[in-house]
PDB file of C-alpha atoms in Angstrom:
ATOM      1  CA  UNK A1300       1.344-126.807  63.192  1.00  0.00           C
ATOM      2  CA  UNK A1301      -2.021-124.934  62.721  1.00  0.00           C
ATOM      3  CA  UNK A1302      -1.177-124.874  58.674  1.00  0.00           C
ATOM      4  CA  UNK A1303      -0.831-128.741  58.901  1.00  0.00           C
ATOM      5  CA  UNK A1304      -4.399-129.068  60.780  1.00  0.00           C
ATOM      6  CA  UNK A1305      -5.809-126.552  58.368  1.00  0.00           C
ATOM      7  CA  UNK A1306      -4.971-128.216  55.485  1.00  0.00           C
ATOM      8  CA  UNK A1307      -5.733-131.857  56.253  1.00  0.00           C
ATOM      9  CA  UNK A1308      -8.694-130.192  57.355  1.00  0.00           C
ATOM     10  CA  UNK A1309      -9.317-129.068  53.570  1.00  0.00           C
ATOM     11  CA  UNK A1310      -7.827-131.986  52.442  1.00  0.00           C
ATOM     12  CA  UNK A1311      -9.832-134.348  53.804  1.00  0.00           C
ATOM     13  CA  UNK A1312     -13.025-132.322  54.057  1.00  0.00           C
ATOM     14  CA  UNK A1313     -13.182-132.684  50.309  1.00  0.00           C
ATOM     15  CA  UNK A1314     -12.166-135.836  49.738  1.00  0.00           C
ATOM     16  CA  UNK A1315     -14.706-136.835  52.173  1.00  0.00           C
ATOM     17  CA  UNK A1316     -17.589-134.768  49.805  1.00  0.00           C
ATOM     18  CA  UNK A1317     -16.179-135.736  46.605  1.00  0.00           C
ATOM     19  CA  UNK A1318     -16.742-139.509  46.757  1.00  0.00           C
ATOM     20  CA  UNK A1319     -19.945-139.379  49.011  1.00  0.00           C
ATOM     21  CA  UNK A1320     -20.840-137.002  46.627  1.00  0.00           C
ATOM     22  CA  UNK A1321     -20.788-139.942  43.830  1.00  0.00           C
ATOM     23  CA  UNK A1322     -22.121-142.153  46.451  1.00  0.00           C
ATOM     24  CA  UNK A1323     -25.066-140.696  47.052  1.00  0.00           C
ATOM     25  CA  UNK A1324     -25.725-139.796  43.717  1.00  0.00           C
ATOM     26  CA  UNK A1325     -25.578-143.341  42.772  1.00  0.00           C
ATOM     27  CA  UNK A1326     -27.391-144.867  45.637  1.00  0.00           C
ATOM     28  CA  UNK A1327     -29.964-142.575  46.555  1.00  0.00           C
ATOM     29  CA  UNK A1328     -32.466-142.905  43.455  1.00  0.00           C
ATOM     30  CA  UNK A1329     -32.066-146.869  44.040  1.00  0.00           C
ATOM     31  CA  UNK A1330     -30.586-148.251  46.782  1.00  0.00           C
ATOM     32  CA  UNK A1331     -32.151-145.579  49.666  1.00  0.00           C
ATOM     33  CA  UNK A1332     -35.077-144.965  47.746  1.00  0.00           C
ATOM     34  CA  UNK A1333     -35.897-148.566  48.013  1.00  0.00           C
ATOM     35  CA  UNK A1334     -35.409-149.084  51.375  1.00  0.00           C
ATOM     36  CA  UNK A1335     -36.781-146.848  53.216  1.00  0.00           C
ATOM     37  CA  UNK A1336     -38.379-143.937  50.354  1.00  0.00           C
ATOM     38  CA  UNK A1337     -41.169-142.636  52.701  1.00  0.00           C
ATOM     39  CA  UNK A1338     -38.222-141.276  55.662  1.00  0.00           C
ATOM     40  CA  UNK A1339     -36.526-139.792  52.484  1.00  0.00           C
ATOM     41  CA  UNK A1340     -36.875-135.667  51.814  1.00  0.00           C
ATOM     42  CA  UNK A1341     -37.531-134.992  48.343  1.00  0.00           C
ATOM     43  CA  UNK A1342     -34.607-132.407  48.429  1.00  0.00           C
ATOM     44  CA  UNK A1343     -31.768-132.532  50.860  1.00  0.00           C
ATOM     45  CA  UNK A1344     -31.377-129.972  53.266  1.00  0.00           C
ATOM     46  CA  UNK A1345     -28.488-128.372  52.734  1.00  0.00           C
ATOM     47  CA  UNK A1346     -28.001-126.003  55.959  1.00  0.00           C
ATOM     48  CA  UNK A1347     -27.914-130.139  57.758  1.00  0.00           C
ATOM     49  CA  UNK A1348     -25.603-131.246  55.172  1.00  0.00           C
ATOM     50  CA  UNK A1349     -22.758-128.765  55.567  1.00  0.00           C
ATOM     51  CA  UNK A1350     -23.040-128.898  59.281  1.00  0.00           C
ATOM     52  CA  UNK A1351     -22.584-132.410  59.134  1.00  0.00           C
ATOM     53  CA  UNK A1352     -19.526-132.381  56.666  1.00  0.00           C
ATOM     54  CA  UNK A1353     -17.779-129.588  58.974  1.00  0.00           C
ATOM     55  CA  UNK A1354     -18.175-131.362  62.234  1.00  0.00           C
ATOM     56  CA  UNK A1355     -17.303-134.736  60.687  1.00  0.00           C
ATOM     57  CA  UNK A1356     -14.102-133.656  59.112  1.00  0.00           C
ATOM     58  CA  UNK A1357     -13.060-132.124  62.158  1.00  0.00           C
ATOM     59  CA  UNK A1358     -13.836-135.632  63.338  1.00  0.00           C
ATOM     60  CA  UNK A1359     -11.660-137.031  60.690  1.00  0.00           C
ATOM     61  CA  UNK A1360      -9.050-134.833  61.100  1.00  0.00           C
ATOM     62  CA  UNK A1361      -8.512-134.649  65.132  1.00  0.00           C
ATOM     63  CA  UNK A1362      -9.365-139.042  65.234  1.00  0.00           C
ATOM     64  CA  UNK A1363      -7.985-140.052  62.677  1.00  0.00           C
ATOM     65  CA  UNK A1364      -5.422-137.825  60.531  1.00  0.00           C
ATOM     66  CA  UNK A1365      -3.655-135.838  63.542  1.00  0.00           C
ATOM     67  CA  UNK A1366      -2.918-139.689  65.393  1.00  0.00           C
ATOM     68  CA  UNK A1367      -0.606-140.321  62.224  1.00  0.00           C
ATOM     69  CA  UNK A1368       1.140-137.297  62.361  1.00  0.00           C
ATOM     70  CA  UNK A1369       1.514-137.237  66.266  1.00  0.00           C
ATOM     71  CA  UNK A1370       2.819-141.033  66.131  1.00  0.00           C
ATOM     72  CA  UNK A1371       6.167-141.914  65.374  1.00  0.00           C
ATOM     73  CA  UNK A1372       6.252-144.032  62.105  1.00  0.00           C
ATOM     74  CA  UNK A1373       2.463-142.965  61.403  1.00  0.00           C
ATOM     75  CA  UNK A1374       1.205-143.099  58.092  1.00  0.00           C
ATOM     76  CA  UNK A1375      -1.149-143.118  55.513  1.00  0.00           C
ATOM     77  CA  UNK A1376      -1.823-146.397  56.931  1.00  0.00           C
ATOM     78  CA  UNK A1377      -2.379-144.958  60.105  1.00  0.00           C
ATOM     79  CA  UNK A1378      -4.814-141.987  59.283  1.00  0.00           C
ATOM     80  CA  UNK A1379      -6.769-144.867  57.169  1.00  0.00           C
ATOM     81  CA  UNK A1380      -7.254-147.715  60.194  1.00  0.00           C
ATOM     82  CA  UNK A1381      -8.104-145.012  62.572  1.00  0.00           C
ATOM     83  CA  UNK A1382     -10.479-143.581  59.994  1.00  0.00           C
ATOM     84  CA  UNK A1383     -12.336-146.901  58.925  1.00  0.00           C
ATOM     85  CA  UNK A1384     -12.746-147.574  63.008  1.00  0.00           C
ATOM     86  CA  UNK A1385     -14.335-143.749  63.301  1.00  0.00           C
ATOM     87  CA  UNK A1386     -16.466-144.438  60.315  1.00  0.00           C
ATOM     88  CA  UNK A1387     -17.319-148.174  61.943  1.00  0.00           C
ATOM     89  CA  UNK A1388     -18.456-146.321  64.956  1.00  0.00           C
ATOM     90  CA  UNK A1389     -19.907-142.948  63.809  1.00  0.00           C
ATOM     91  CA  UNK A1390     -22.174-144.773  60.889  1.00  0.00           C
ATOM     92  CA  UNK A1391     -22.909-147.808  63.473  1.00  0.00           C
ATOM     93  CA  UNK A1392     -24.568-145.272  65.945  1.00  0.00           C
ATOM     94  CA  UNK A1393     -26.507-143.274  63.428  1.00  0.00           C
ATOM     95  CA  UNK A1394     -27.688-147.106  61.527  1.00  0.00           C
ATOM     96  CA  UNK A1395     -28.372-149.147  64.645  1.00  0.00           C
ATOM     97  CA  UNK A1396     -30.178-145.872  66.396  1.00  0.00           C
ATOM     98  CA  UNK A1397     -32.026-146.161  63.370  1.00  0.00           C
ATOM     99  CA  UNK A1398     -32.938-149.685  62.844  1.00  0.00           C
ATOM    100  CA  UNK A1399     -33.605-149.866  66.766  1.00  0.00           C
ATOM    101  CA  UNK A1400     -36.416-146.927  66.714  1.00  0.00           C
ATOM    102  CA  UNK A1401     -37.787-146.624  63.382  1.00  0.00           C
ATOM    103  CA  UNK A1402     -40.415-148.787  61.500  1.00  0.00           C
ATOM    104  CA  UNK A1403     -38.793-148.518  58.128  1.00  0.00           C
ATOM    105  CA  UNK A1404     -34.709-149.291  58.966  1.00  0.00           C
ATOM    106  CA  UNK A1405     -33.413-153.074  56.695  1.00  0.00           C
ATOM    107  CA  UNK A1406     -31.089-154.948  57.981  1.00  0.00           C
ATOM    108  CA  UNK A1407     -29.408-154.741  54.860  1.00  0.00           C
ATOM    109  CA  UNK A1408     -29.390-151.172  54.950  1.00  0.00           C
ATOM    110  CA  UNK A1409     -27.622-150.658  57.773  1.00  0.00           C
ATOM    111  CA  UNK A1410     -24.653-153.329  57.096  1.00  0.00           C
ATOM    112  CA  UNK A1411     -24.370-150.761  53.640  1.00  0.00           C
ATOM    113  CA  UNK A1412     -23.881-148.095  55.275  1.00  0.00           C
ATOM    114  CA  UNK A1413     -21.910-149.263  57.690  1.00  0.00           C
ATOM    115  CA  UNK A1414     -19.449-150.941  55.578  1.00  0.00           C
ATOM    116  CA  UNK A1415     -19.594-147.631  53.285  1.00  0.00           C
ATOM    117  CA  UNK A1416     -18.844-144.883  56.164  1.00  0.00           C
ATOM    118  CA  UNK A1417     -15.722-147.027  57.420  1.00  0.00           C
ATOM    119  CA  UNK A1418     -14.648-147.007  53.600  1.00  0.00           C
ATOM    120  CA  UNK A1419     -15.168-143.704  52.886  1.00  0.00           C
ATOM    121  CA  UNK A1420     -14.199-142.543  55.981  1.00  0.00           C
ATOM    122  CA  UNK A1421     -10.957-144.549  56.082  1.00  0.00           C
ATOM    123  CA  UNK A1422     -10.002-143.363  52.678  1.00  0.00           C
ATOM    124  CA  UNK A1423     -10.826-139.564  53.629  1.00  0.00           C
ATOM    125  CA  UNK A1424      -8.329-140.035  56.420  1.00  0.00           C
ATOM    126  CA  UNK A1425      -5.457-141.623  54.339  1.00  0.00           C
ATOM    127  CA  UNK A1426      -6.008-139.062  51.792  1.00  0.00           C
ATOM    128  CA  UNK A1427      -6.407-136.333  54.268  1.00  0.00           C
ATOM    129  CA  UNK A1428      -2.617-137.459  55.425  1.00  0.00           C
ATOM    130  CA  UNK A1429      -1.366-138.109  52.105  1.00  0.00           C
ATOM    131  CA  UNK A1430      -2.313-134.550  50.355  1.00  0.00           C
ATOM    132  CA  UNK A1431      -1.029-132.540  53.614  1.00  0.00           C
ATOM    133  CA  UNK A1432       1.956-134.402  53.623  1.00  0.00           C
ATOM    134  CA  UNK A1433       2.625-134.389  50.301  1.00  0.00           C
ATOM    135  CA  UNK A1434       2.354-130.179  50.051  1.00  0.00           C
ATOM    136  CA  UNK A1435       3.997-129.742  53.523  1.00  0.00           C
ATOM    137  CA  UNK A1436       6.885-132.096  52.580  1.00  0.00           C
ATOM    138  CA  UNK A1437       6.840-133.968  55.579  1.00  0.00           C
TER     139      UNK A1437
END
């Protein structure tokens, strides 16, 4: 049981990196540069970062992966609906906090980012599941 956890934590840790790892690559210079350049560092900080990708894949994992394993016909299906609705409401709370207290916060950046962190989030989850199932056999 611990192996299982541990490895859909790994799993879905990097899947979770890897693709907002090309997201943010791609929409950082443009997209969040644009909208709201003055709130942005001109280097990430990275100590922030990885605390933020451990404690969210934990998230992932305990929310959203471990609820398809625990339920009886779960699935990748599973692990990716509970994961878009964690994204939904993780990235809804950090965007609305956001565009309720800051000066610089678009409209349109927060329907983004919303819509991106249940995607990626979702598809973390499903392929969380999906690579620990697939090396566990079951």
């Amino acid at each position: 049981m611990i192996a299982r956890y541990a490895l859909a934590y790994a799993a879905t840790g990097i899947a979770f990196i890897a693709i907002d790892a090309v997201w943010l690559r791609t929409m950082a210079p443009t997209f969040y540069r644009g909208a709201i350049g003055s709130l942005l560092a001109d280097q990430p900080r990275l100590g922030a970062a990885a605390a933020f990708y451990l404690v969210y894949a934990a998230g992932i994992v305990l929310f959203a992966v471990a609820p398809a394993f625990a339920h009886p016909g779960g699935s990748w299906k599973t692990a990716l609906g509970y994961g878009a609705a964690l994204g939904f409401v993780a990235y809804a709370t950090y965007d609305l906090t956001n565009q309720a207290t800051l000066k610089v916060w678009p409209l349109r950046l927060t329907l983004v980012d919303l819509a991106w962190g249940t995607l990626l989030t979702g598809a973390a989850a499903a392929i969380g599941y999906l690579v620990t199932r697939a090396i566990l056999k079951g």
